[in-house]
Amino acid sequence: MTTMPETVVPDTGPADVPPVPSGGVRWALVDGWTLTRRAVAHWVRDPAPVVFSLVFGVLIVLMFGYLFGGAMRVPDGGEYREFLMPGMFTMTMLFGVGHTAQAVTADLDRGVIDRFRAMPMSSAAVLIGRAVADLLLSAVSLAVMVGVGLLVGWAATGSAGEFAAAIGLILLLRFALSWVGVYLGLVLTGPSAVFGAQTLEFPVAFLSSALVATGTMPAWLGVIADWNPLSSTATATRDLFGNPGVGGEAWVTQNAVLMAVVWPVALLLVFFPLSVHAFRGLRG
Amino acid sequence: MGASGDAVVVAGLRKRYGGKNGGGLDGVDLVVPHGTVCGLLGPNGAGKTTTVRILATLLRFDSGRALVAGFDVAERPDQVRARIGLVGQNPAVDEVLSGRRNLVLFGRLHHLGAAAARARAGDLLDRFGLSDAADKPVKHYSGGMRRRLDLAASMILSPAVLFLDEPTVGLDPRGRAEVWQAVRELVGRGTTVLLTTQHLDEADQLATRIALLDTGKVVAEGAPGELKARLGGDRVEFVVRDRSRVADAARAVARLGTAEPTADPDDRRVGVPVAAGATALVEAVRLLDAAGVAVDDLALRRPTLDEVFLHLTGRPADRVEVRK
């Protein structure tokens, strides 16, 4: 137990630092990066959640690859696990939404966000820090998944440029989905609401071409699944990795690479402003 | 409105919460001069936290005006934020990071350079007696240490005005004493403090002036001594040894009083409000002796803030209304 010092230490603090005008893209990015580093420091000090999420990614590949995989047939012909991996990459990006929302809610509960809000810093920075940190974590988990994929017989047969483009599309989707998570974390009050929202991740993931060809679904359901943003990214990356695809004549399937850019950008355009607005709206 | 020498000026501040009526404000007026400690005292739901959150730019309000460090809270929240520190009811430090990492983080977010933020963190850890634990994660800190770190984090830019919302809630007596000492030290350096508390002794310990808040209004305001004086000043109180002599004792001291004595036969306690404290005490001893009444615990008492609160609001301060 420490005690207060007896002697008065002269206050040599930077009391004369001129107040910085808040707002501005520069401070949003600088402060955002400071908070990204905070989140990364958390993972280093307390790696359990990161390890669990990586293990979850590996397990789900093994489950779908080996437990259900035997029953699956790929429309283009070819090995199911080759078809599966791009869908897995895409699906785990969706599962990040819940983690993002949880992290936002936890900070709100702890009062740290109140301190940030009462400081002369950019109001978008807290959210940007979260989204960028989660993007970094997703990049790590994607690398692990790619490694697992190679071990279970998946391979990318396209060029290095196509491979990089596919990875870029997957991470773009993750970044866009982070803002969905940030928004949900801000508007859903309490951990139980966030948990409730998380249970919707599976239906959203299954109602896409991530795991099965949408042609095997009832026609109307197949149309919905075709238009699921996850389907666009899964189909586009199958194409870029040179893996067997779902086939299908739908416009959205034929233009999957385009849609794998359009969907995330659209999500960003909607959920970034909504999130910033909700963050400011905490002023009630 | 308000002299430029005032750190906080609040006029006619109103805030309604939709649906609930607890915690809203119904026209709060408050002035806190520079370099003073104002204690905002009241039960749960009186509007203490609401007032602080509005002044710290965390909450909008419906009408009225609020200036902090000379800037309008509604119009220039950015300027206000650059001049305030806030210690809320929930610990607003990062539990996972060390104390030092916390202060460096907050320094960086105040846009200090990396070296300046590290130097400032070191200074503050020294000043708040946290140097020994500086590199331990905050989750291993005691409650008092955590609050001191919270205070340190609020002092990165040496703010002109510091808001403390129930700074010792949930602390043991030792933790409270540590926080009180830290607050006194800050005030000694010229920081203006607005402090909310439900603990009357805390306001008594720290505040130069007290504003008593009840159902969203300031119902009384003044130095702790002034508020107590409103109850009629001092009282002579004693316990009569023999229960059957309680009435005799009350009669004996009646002529001392500025009002009728109170006598409680059950706990044998007699009290009488008096004007001239010390003289009255000597006189009481003489009168009781002359009447042949033996007493214990004869004392001159100043009213407690509890009694002030009861007197001004008609309710005891500790009748906590749970409206959260």
Coordinates of C-alpha atoms in Angstrom, one line a residue:
Chain A
M1 CA 0.0 0.0 0.0
T2 CA 1.4 3.3 -1.0
T3 CA 0.9 6.5 0.9
M4 CA 0.6 10.0 -0.4
P5 CA 3.9 11.8 -0.6
E6 CA 4.6 14.2 2.3
T7 CA 6.4 16.8 0.3
V8 CA 4.6 18.9 -2.3
V9 CA 6.0 18.1 -5.7
P10 CA 6.0 21.2 -7.8
D11 CA 3.4 21.0 -10.6
T12 CA 5.6 21.0 -13.6
G13 CA 2.8 19.7 -15.8
P14 CA 2.0 21.0 -19.2
A15 CA -0.6 23.4 -17.9
D16 CA 0.2 25.9 -20.6
V17 CA -0.5 23.5 -23.5
P18 CA -3.0 25.4 -25.6
P19 CA -6.3 23.6 -25.9
V20 CA -6.5 21.8 -29.2
P21 CA -9.5 22.6 -31.3
S22 CA -11.4 19.3 -31.5
G23 CA -12.7 17.8 -34.7
G24 CA -10.7 17.5 -37.8
V25 CA -9.8 14.4 -39.7
R26 CA -6.2 14.5 -38.5
W27 CA -7.1 14.2 -34.8
A28 CA -9.7 11.5 -35.6
L29 CA -7.0 9.4 -37.2
V30 CA -4.2 10.2 -34.7
D31 CA -6.5 9.6 -31.7
G32 CA -8.0 6.6 -33.4
W33 CA -4.5 5.1 -33.8
T34 CA -3.8 5.8 -30.1
L35 CA -6.9 3.8 -29.2
T36 CA -6.1 1.0 -31.6
R37 CA -2.8 0.6 -29.8
R38 CA -4.8 0.4 -26.5
A39 CA -6.8 -2.5 -27.8
V40 CA -3.7 -4.3 -29.1
A41 CA -2.1 -3.8 -25.7
H42 CA -5.2 -5.4 -24.2
W43 CA -4.7 -8.5 -26.4
V44 CA -1.1 -8.7 -25.5
R45 CA -1.8 -8.5 -21.7
D46 CA -4.9 -10.7 -21.8
P47 CA -4.6 -13.0 -24.8
A48 CA -7.3 -15.5 -23.8
P49 CA -10.2 -14.0 -25.9
V50 CA -7.9 -13.8 -29.0
V51 CA -6.8 -17.4 -28.5
F52 CA -10.4 -18.6 -28.2
S53 CA -11.5 -16.8 -31.3
L54 CA -8.6 -18.3 -33.2
V55 CA -9.4 -21.8 -31.9
F56 CA -13.0 -21.3 -32.8
G57 CA -12.0 -20.5 -36.4
V58 CA -10.0 -23.7 -36.6
L59 CA -12.7 -25.8 -35.1
I60 CA -15.4 -24.5 -37.4
V61 CA -13.2 -25.3 -40.4
L62 CA -12.7 -28.9 -39.1
M63 CA -16.4 -29.2 -38.3
F64 CA -17.7 -28.1 -41.7
G65 CA -14.8 -29.6 -43.6
Y66 CA -15.0 -33.1 -42.1
L67 CA -18.4 -33.5 -40.2
F68 CA -20.7 -32.0 -42.9
G69 CA -18.3 -32.0 -45.8
G70 CA -19.0 -35.6 -46.7
A71 CA -22.6 -34.8 -47.5
M72 CA -21.9 -31.7 -49.6
R73 CA -21.7 -31.6 -53.4
V74 CA -20.2 -28.7 -55.2
P75 CA -22.1 -27.5 -58.3
D76 CA -18.9 -26.9 -60.3
G77 CA -17.6 -30.2 -59.3
G78 CA -14.5 -30.3 -57.2
E79 CA -13.5 -30.8 -53.6
Y80 CA -15.9 -29.4 -50.9
R81 CA -13.1 -28.1 -48.7
E82 CA -11.8 -26.1 -51.6
F83 CA -15.2 -24.6 -52.1
L84 CA -15.6 -24.2 -48.3
M85 CA -12.6 -22.2 -47.3
P86 CA -13.4 -18.9 -49.0
G87 CA -16.9 -19.2 -47.4
M88 CA -15.2 -19.8 -44.0
F89 CA -13.0 -16.8 -44.4
T90 CA -16.0 -14.7 -45.1
M91 CA -18.2 -16.2 -42.4
T92 CA -15.6 -15.6 -39.6
M93 CA -15.6 -11.9 -40.7
L94 CA -19.3 -11.8 -39.9
F95 CA -18.6 -13.5 -36.5
G96 CA -16.4 -10.5 -35.7
V97 CA -19.5 -8.3 -35.5
G98 CA -20.4 -9.7 -32.1
H99 CA -16.9 -9.2 -30.7
T100 CA -16.8 -5.6 -31.8
A101 CA -20.3 -4.9 -30.3
Q102 CA -19.2 -6.6 -27.0
A103 CA -16.0 -4.5 -26.8
V104 CA -18.0 -1.3 -27.4
T105 CA -20.6 -2.2 -24.7
A106 CA -18.0 -3.1 -22.2
D107 CA -16.3 0.2 -22.5
L108 CA -19.6 2.0 -22.2
D109 CA -20.3 0.1 -19.0
R110 CA -17.0 0.9 -17.5
G111 CA -17.2 4.6 -17.7
V112 CA -14.0 4.9 -19.8
I113 CA -16.0 6.2 -22.7
D114 CA -17.4 9.0 -20.5
R115 CA -13.8 10.1 -19.8
F116 CA -13.1 10.1 -23.6
R117 CA -16.2 12.1 -24.2
A118 CA -15.3 14.7 -21.7
M119 CA -11.9 15.1 -23.3
P120 CA -11.0 17.4 -26.1
M121 CA -10.6 14.6 -28.6
S122 CA -12.3 13.6 -31.8
S123 CA -15.6 12.0 -31.2
A124 CA -15.1 9.5 -34.0
A125 CA -11.7 8.5 -32.7
V126 CA -13.0 6.1 -30.1
L127 CA -15.0 4.2 -32.8
I128 CA -12.2 4.4 -35.4
G129 CA -9.8 2.9 -32.8
R130 CA -12.1 0.0 -32.2
A131 CA -12.8 -0.7 -35.9
V132 CA -9.1 -0.6 -36.9
A133 CA -8.0 -2.8 -33.9
D134 CA -10.6 -5.3 -34.9
L135 CA -9.4 -5.2 -38.4
L136 CA -5.9 -6.0 -37.3
L137 CA -7.1 -8.9 -35.2
S138 CA -9.2 -10.2 -38.1
A139 CA -6.1 -10.1 -40.3
V140 CA -4.3 -12.3 -37.8
S141 CA -7.2 -14.7 -37.6
L142 CA -7.5 -14.7 -41.4
A143 CA -3.8 -15.7 -41.6
V144 CA -4.4 -18.6 -39.2
M145 CA -7.4 -19.7 -41.2
V146 CA -5.5 -19.6 -44.4
G147 CA -2.9 -21.8 -42.7
V148 CA -5.5 -24.2 -41.6
G149 CA -7.0 -24.2 -45.1
L150 CA -3.7 -25.2 -46.6
L151 CA -3.4 -28.0 -44.1
V152 CA -6.9 -29.4 -45.0
G153 CA -6.1 -29.4 -48.7
W154 CA -7.3 -26.0 -49.8
A155 CA -5.1 -24.1 -52.2
A156 CA -5.3 -20.8 -54.1
T157 CA -4.5 -21.5 -57.7
G158 CA -4.8 -17.9 -59.0
S159 CA -2.0 -15.3 -59.3
A160 CA -0.4 -13.5 -56.3
G161 CA -2.3 -10.4 -57.3
E162 CA -5.6 -12.2 -57.3
F163 CA -4.7 -13.7 -53.9
A164 CA -4.0 -10.3 -52.5
A165 CA -7.2 -8.9 -54.0
A166 CA -9.2 -11.7 -52.4
I167 CA -7.6 -11.1 -49.0
G168 CA -8.3 -7.4 -49.5
L169 CA -12.0 -8.0 -50.2
I170 CA -12.4 -10.2 -47.1
L171 CA -10.8 -7.6 -44.9
L172 CA -12.9 -4.8 -46.5
L173 CA -16.0 -6.8 -45.6
R174 CA -14.7 -7.1 -42.0
F175 CA -14.0 -3.4 -41.8
A176 CA -17.5 -2.6 -43.0
L177 CA -19.0 -5.1 -40.6
S178 CA -17.0 -3.6 -37.7
W179 CA -19.2 -0.5 -38.1
V180 CA -22.3 -2.6 -37.9
G181 CA -20.9 -4.0 -34.6
V182 CA -19.9 -0.6 -33.3
Y183 CA -23.4 0.7 -34.0
L184 CA -25.1 -2.3 -32.4
G185 CA -22.8 -2.0 -29.4
L186 CA -23.8 1.7 -29.0
V187 CA -27.6 1.2 -29.4
L188 CA -28.1 -2.1 -27.7
T189 CA -28.2 -1.6 -24.0
G190 CA -26.4 -4.2 -22.0
P191 CA -24.5 -7.4 -22.7
S192 CA -27.7 -9.5 -23.0
A193 CA -28.9 -7.5 -25.9
V194 CA -25.5 -7.9 -27.6
F195 CA -25.7 -11.6 -26.9
G196 CA -29.1 -11.7 -28.5
A197 CA -27.8 -10.0 -31.6
Q198 CA -24.9 -12.4 -31.8
T199 CA -27.3 -15.3 -32.1
L200 CA -28.4 -13.9 -35.4
E201 CA -25.0 -14.3 -36.9
F202 CA -25.5 -18.0 -37.7
P203 CA -28.7 -17.5 -39.6
V204 CA -27.2 -14.6 -41.6
A205 CA -24.2 -16.7 -42.3
F206 CA -26.2 -19.8 -43.4
L207 CA -28.5 -17.8 -45.6
S208 CA -25.6 -17.1 -48.0
S209 CA -23.4 -19.1 -50.4
A210 CA -20.7 -19.2 -47.7
L211 CA -21.3 -22.9 -47.0
V212 CA -23.6 -24.2 -49.6
A213 CA -24.6 -23.4 -53.2
T214 CA -27.7 -21.2 -53.1
G215 CA -29.1 -23.3 -56.0
T216 CA -29.8 -26.0 -53.5
M217 CA -32.2 -23.8 -51.6
P218 CA -35.9 -23.1 -52.4
A219 CA -35.9 -20.5 -55.2
W220 CA -37.1 -17.5 -53.2
L221 CA -34.7 -18.3 -50.3
G222 CA -31.9 -18.7 -52.9
V223 CA -32.6 -15.2 -54.2
I224 CA -32.2 -13.7 -50.7
A225 CA -29.1 -15.7 -50.2
D226 CA -27.6 -14.6 -53.5
W227 CA -28.1 -10.9 -52.4
N228 CA -26.5 -11.5 -49.0
P229 CA -23.3 -9.4 -48.9
L230 CA -21.5 -12.5 -47.6
S231 CA -22.4 -14.4 -50.8
S232 CA -20.8 -11.7 -52.9
T233 CA -17.5 -11.8 -51.0
A234 CA -17.5 -15.6 -50.9
T235 CA -18.2 -15.9 -54.6
A236 CA -15.8 -13.2 -55.6
T237 CA -13.0 -14.7 -53.5
R238 CA -13.6 -18.3 -54.8
D239 CA -13.2 -16.8 -58.2
L240 CA -10.0 -14.9 -57.3
F241 CA -8.5 -17.9 -55.4
G242 CA -9.3 -20.1 -58.3
N243 CA -11.6 -22.4 -56.2
P244 CA -14.7 -24.1 -57.4
G245 CA -17.7 -21.7 -57.3
V246 CA -21.4 -22.0 -56.8
G247 CA -22.4 -21.3 -60.4
G248 CA -25.7 -19.5 -60.9
E249 CA -27.0 -17.1 -63.5
A250 CA -28.2 -14.4 -61.2
W251 CA -26.8 -10.9 -62.0
V252 CA -25.5 -10.5 -58.4
T253 CA -23.5 -13.8 -58.7
Q254 CA -22.2 -12.9 -62.2
N255 CA -20.9 -9.6 -60.8
A256 CA -19.7 -10.9 -57.5
V257 CA -16.4 -9.0 -57.5
L258 CA -18.1 -5.7 -58.1
M259 CA -20.7 -6.5 -55.4
A260 CA -18.0 -7.5 -53.0
V261 CA -16.8 -3.9 -53.2
V262 CA -20.2 -2.3 -53.4
W263 CA -21.8 -4.0 -50.4
P264 CA -19.0 -3.2 -47.9
V265 CA -18.8 0.4 -49.1
A266 CA -22.6 0.7 -48.8
L267 CA -22.5 -0.7 -45.3
L268 CA -19.8 1.8 -44.4
L269 CA -21.7 4.7 -45.8
V270 CA -24.7 3.7 -43.7
F271 CA -23.2 2.5 -40.4
F272 CA -20.2 4.9 -40.0
P273 CA -22.4 8.0 -39.8
L274 CA -25.0 6.1 -37.8
S275 CA -22.4 5.1 -35.3
V276 CA -20.9 8.6 -35.0
H277 CA -24.4 9.9 -34.6
A278 CA -25.2 7.4 -31.9
F279 CA -22.0 8.1 -30.1
R280 CA -22.8 11.8 -30.0
G281 CA -26.4 11.0 -29.1
L282 CA -25.1 9.5 -25.9
R283 CA -25.5 13.0 -24.6
G284 CA -29.2 12.3 -24.3
Chain B
M1 CA -24.0 36.7 -15.9
G2 CA -21.6 35.8 -13.2
A3 CA -18.3 37.4 -12.4
S4 CA -15.4 36.4 -14.6
G5 CA -13.8 35.1 -11.4
D6 CA -16.2 32.2 -11.2
A7 CA -15.2 28.8 -12.4
V8 CA -18.8 27.5 -12.7
V9 CA -21.9 29.6 -13.2
V10 CA -25.2 27.8 -13.6
A11 CA -28.6 29.6 -14.0
G12 CA -32.0 28.1 -14.3
L13 CA -30.7 24.7 -15.5
R14 CA -33.5 22.4 -16.4
K15 CA -33.4 18.8 -17.6
R16 CA -36.3 16.3 -17.9
Y17 CA -35.8 12.7 -18.5
G18 CA -38.6 11.2 -20.5
G19 CA -40.8 8.9 -18.4
K20 CA -38.8 8.9 -15.3
N21 CA -38.8 11.9 -13.0
G22 CA -35.8 11.0 -10.8
G23 CA -32.5 12.8 -11.4
G24 CA -34.0 15.6 -13.5
L25 CA -33.3 19.2 -12.9
D26 CA -35.9 21.8 -12.1
G27 CA -34.1 25.1 -12.3
V28 CA -30.7 24.7 -10.7
D29 CA -28.7 27.9 -9.8
L30 CA -25.2 27.6 -8.7
V31 CA -22.0 29.7 -8.6
V32 CA -18.6 28.2 -7.8
P33 CA -15.8 30.8 -7.4
H34 CA -12.3 30.0 -8.6
G35 CA -10.1 28.0 -6.2
T36 CA -13.0 26.8 -4.0
V37 CA -14.5 23.4 -3.4
C38 CA -18.3 23.3 -3.8
G39 CA -20.0 20.3 -2.3
L40 CA -23.2 19.3 -4.1
L41 CA -25.1 17.4 -1.5
G42 CA -28.3 15.4 -1.8
P43 CA -30.0 12.0 -1.8
N44 CA -30.1 9.7 -4.8
G45 CA -32.3 11.2 -7.6
A46 CA -31.8 14.8 -6.4
G47 CA -30.0 15.6 -9.7
K48 CA -26.4 15.7 -8.5
T49 CA -25.0 13.4 -11.2
T50 CA -27.2 15.0 -13.8
T51 CA -25.7 18.4 -13.0
V52 CA -22.2 17.2 -13.2
R53 CA -22.8 15.4 -16.4
I54 CA -24.2 18.5 -18.0
L55 CA -21.3 20.6 -16.8
A56 CA -18.8 18.0 -18.1
T57 CA -20.5 18.2 -21.6
L58 CA -21.7 14.6 -21.3
L59 CA -25.4 15.4 -21.3
R60 CA -27.7 18.0 -23.0
F61 CA -30.1 20.1 -21.1
D62 CA -33.5 21.5 -21.9
S63 CA -33.1 25.2 -20.8
G64 CA -31.0 27.5 -18.7
R65 CA -27.4 28.4 -19.0
A66 CA -24.2 26.8 -17.8
L67 CA -20.7 28.3 -18.0
V68 CA -17.6 26.4 -17.1
A69 CA -14.2 28.1 -17.0
G70 CA -15.8 31.0 -18.8
F71 CA -17.2 29.0 -21.7
D72 CA -20.8 28.1 -22.5
V73 CA -21.3 24.4 -22.1
A74 CA -23.9 24.1 -24.8
E75 CA -22.1 26.4 -27.4
R76 CA -18.4 25.6 -26.8
P77 CA -18.2 22.1 -25.4
D78 CA -14.8 21.7 -27.0
Q79 CA -13.4 24.6 -25.1
V80 CA -15.0 23.4 -21.9
R81 CA -13.5 19.9 -22.4
A82 CA -10.0 21.4 -22.7
R83 CA -10.4 22.9 -19.3
I84 CA -12.0 20.3 -17.1
G85 CA -11.3 17.0 -15.5
L86 CA -13.9 14.4 -14.6
V87 CA -14.0 11.6 -12.1
G88 CA -17.2 9.8 -12.5
Q89 CA -18.9 7.2 -10.3
N90 CA -17.6 4.3 -12.4
P91 CA -13.8 3.9 -12.5
A92 CA -12.8 5.5 -15.8
V93 CA -9.4 3.9 -16.1
D94 CA -8.4 0.9 -18.2
E95 CA -8.3 -2.1 -15.9
V96 CA -6.0 -4.2 -18.1
L97 CA -3.3 -1.6 -18.6
S98 CA -0.8 -0.5 -16.0
G99 CA -1.2 2.8 -14.2
R100 CA 1.6 4.3 -16.2
R101 CA 0.2 3.1 -19.5
N102 CA -3.2 4.6 -18.6
L103 CA -1.7 8.0 -17.9
V104 CA 0.4 7.9 -21.1
L105 CA -2.7 6.9 -23.0
F106 CA -4.7 9.8 -21.7
G107 CA -1.8 12.1 -22.2
R108 CA -1.5 11.1 -25.9
L109 CA -5.3 11.6 -26.2
H110 CA -4.8 15.1 -24.9
H111 CA -2.3 15.4 -27.8
L112 CA 0.9 15.5 -25.8
G113 CA 3.9 14.2 -27.6
A114 CA 5.2 10.7 -26.7
A115 CA 8.0 12.1 -24.5
A116 CA 5.8 14.7 -22.8
A117 CA 3.1 12.2 -22.1
R118 CA 5.6 9.8 -20.5
A119 CA 7.1 12.6 -18.4
R120 CA 3.7 13.8 -17.3
A121 CA 2.6 10.3 -16.4
G122 CA 5.7 10.0 -14.2
D123 CA 5.0 13.3 -12.5
L124 CA 1.4 12.4 -11.8
L125 CA 2.3 8.9 -10.5
D126 CA 4.7 10.5 -8.0
R127 CA 2.3 13.1 -7.0
F128 CA -0.5 10.7 -6.3
G129 CA 1.7 8.2 -4.5
L130 CA 1.4 5.5 -7.2
S131 CA 5.0 5.2 -8.3
D132 CA 5.5 1.9 -6.6
A133 CA 2.5 0.3 -8.4
A134 CA 3.0 2.2 -11.6
D135 CA 3.7 -0.8 -13.8
K136 CA 1.1 -3.2 -12.3
P137 CA -2.2 -3.7 -14.1
V138 CA -4.9 -1.5 -12.6
K139 CA -7.0 -4.5 -11.8
H140 CA -4.6 -5.3 -9.0
Y141 CA -5.0 -1.9 -7.4
S142 CA -6.9 -1.2 -4.2
G143 CA -10.1 0.9 -4.5
G144 CA -8.3 3.9 -3.1
M145 CA -5.4 3.6 -5.5
R146 CA -7.8 3.2 -8.5
R147 CA -9.5 6.4 -7.5
R148 CA -6.2 8.2 -7.1
L149 CA -5.3 7.0 -10.6
D150 CA -8.7 8.3 -11.8
L151 CA -7.9 11.7 -10.2
A152 CA -4.4 11.7 -11.8
A153 CA -5.9 10.9 -15.2
S154 CA -8.2 13.9 -14.8
M155 CA -5.2 16.1 -14.0
I156 CA -3.2 15.5 -17.2
L157 CA -3.6 19.1 -18.4
S158 CA -4.0 20.6 -14.9
P159 CA -7.6 21.5 -15.6
A160 CA -9.1 24.7 -14.2
V161 CA -12.2 22.9 -12.9
L162 CA -12.4 19.3 -11.6
F163 CA -15.7 17.5 -11.3
L164 CA -15.8 14.7 -8.8
D165 CA -19.0 12.6 -8.9
E166 CA -19.2 10.7 -5.6
P167 CA -15.4 10.2 -5.5
T168 CA -15.3 7.9 -2.5
V169 CA -18.4 5.7 -3.2
G170 CA -17.6 2.1 -2.5
L171 CA -14.3 2.8 -0.7
D172 CA -13.3 1.7 2.7
P173 CA -12.4 4.3 5.3
R174 CA -8.7 4.1 4.4
G175 CA -9.4 4.6 0.7
R176 CA -11.7 7.5 1.5
A177 CA -9.0 9.2 3.6
E178 CA -6.5 8.7 0.7
V179 CA -8.8 10.3 -1.8
W180 CA -9.7 13.2 0.5
Q181 CA -6.0 13.9 1.0
A182 CA -5.4 13.9 -2.8
V183 CA -8.3 16.2 -3.3
R184 CA -7.1 18.6 -0.6
E185 CA -3.7 18.7 -2.3
L186 CA -5.2 19.6 -5.7
V187 CA -7.2 22.3 -4.1
G188 CA -4.1 23.6 -2.4
R189 CA -2.7 24.1 -5.9
G190 CA -5.6 26.2 -7.0
T191 CA -7.9 23.7 -8.7
T192 CA -11.6 24.5 -8.5
V193 CA -13.6 21.4 -7.5
L194 CA -17.2 20.6 -7.8
L195 CA -17.9 17.5 -5.8
T196 CA -21.1 15.5 -5.4
T197 CA -21.6 13.4 -2.4
Q198 CA -24.3 11.7 -0.3
H199 CA -21.9 11.6 2.6
L200 CA -22.5 14.7 4.8
D201 CA -19.2 14.2 6.5
E202 CA -17.4 14.2 3.1
A203 CA -18.9 17.6 2.2
D204 CA -18.0 18.8 5.7
Q205 CA -14.4 17.6 5.3
L206 CA -13.7 19.0 1.8
A207 CA -16.1 21.7 0.8
T208 CA -15.7 25.4 1.4
R209 CA -19.3 25.9 0.3
I210 CA -22.2 23.4 0.1
A211 CA -25.2 23.5 -2.2
L212 CA -28.0 21.2 -1.0
L213 CA -29.9 19.7 -3.9
D214 CA -33.3 18.2 -3.5
T215 CA -35.6 17.0 -6.4
G216 CA -33.7 19.0 -9.0
K217 CA -33.4 22.3 -7.1
V218 CA -30.8 23.9 -4.9
V219 CA -32.7 24.3 -1.6
A220 CA -29.9 25.8 0.4
E221 CA -26.5 27.1 -0.2
G222 CA -23.7 28.3 2.0
A223 CA -20.6 27.5 4.0
P224 CA -21.1 24.4 6.1
G225 CA -21.1 26.6 9.3
E226 CA -23.7 28.9 7.8
L227 CA -26.0 26.0 6.9
K228 CA -25.7 24.7 10.4
A229 CA -26.4 28.1 11.9
R230 CA -29.7 28.2 10.1
L231 CA -30.9 25.5 12.4
G232 CA -30.6 28.0 15.3
G233 CA -27.0 27.4 16.1
D234 CA -25.7 25.5 19.0
R235 CA -27.5 23.2 21.4
V236 CA -26.6 22.2 24.9
E237 CA -27.3 18.4 25.2
F238 CA -27.0 16.1 28.1
V239 CA -28.3 12.7 29.4
V240 CA -30.0 12.7 32.7
R241 CA -28.7 9.8 34.9
D242 CA -32.1 9.2 36.7
R243 CA -35.0 8.8 34.3
S244 CA -37.5 10.3 36.8
R245 CA -35.6 13.6 36.8
V246 CA -35.8 14.2 33.0
A247 CA -38.7 16.7 33.3
D248 CA -37.0 18.5 36.2
A249 CA -33.8 18.8 34.2
A250 CA -35.6 20.3 31.2
R251 CA -37.3 22.8 33.4
A252 CA -34.0 23.8 35.0
V253 CA -32.3 24.7 31.7
A254 CA -35.4 26.2 30.0
R255 CA -34.4 29.8 30.8
L256 CA -31.1 29.3 28.9
G257 CA -32.8 28.4 25.7
T258 CA -33.7 30.4 22.6
A259 CA -36.6 27.9 22.2
E260 CA -38.3 25.2 24.3
P261 CA -36.0 22.4 25.5
T262 CA -36.6 18.9 24.0
A263 CA -36.8 16.1 26.4
D264 CA -36.9 12.4 25.6
P265 CA -37.6 10.3 28.6
D266 CA -36.9 7.1 26.8
D267 CA -33.2 7.7 26.2
R268 CA -33.1 10.3 29.1
R269 CA -31.8 12.9 26.6
V270 CA -32.5 16.7 27.0
G271 CA -31.5 19.3 24.5
V272 CA -31.9 23.0 24.4
P273 CA -31.0 25.5 21.6
V274 CA -28.8 28.3 22.9
A275 CA -27.5 31.6 21.6
A276 CA -24.1 32.0 23.3
G277 CA -22.5 28.6 23.2
A278 CA -19.7 28.4 25.7
T279 CA -21.3 30.7 28.3
A280 CA -24.5 28.7 28.0
L281 CA -22.6 25.5 28.7
V282 CA -21.2 26.8 31.9
E283 CA -24.6 28.2 32.9
A284 CA -26.2 24.8 32.2
V285 CA -23.8 23.1 34.6
R286 CA -24.6 25.6 37.3
L287 CA -28.4 25.4 36.8
L288 CA -28.4 21.6 36.8
D289 CA -26.2 21.5 39.9
A290 CA -28.5 23.9 41.6
A291 CA -31.5 21.7 40.7
G292 CA -29.7 18.7 42.1
V293 CA -29.9 16.7 38.8
A294 CA -27.0 14.4 37.9
V295 CA -26.1 14.2 34.2
D296 CA -23.8 12.3 31.9
D297 CA -22.4 13.4 28.5
L298 CA -23.0 17.1 28.9
A299 CA -21.9 18.7 25.7
L300 CA -22.3 21.7 23.4
R301 CA -23.3 20.4 20.0
R302 CA -23.4 22.1 16.6
P303 CA -26.1 20.6 14.4
T304 CA -24.9 18.0 11.9
L305 CA -25.6 18.4 8.2
D306 CA -27.9 15.5 8.6
E307 CA -30.1 17.7 10.8
V308 CA -29.7 20.6 8.4
F309 CA -30.9 18.3 5.6
L310 CA -33.9 17.1 7.6
H311 CA -34.8 20.6 8.6
L312 CA -34.6 22.0 5.0
T313 CA -36.2 19.1 3.1
G314 CA -38.4 17.5 5.7
R315 CA -36.7 14.2 5.1
P316 CA -33.6 12.6 6.5
A317 CA -30.7 12.6 4.0
D318 CA -30.1 8.9 4.4
R319 CA -33.6 7.9 3.3
V320 CA -32.2 6.8 0.0
E321 CA -34.7 6.8 -2.8
V322 CA -33.7 4.2 -5.3
R323 CA -34.6 5.5 -8.8
K324 CA -31.9 4.1 -10.9

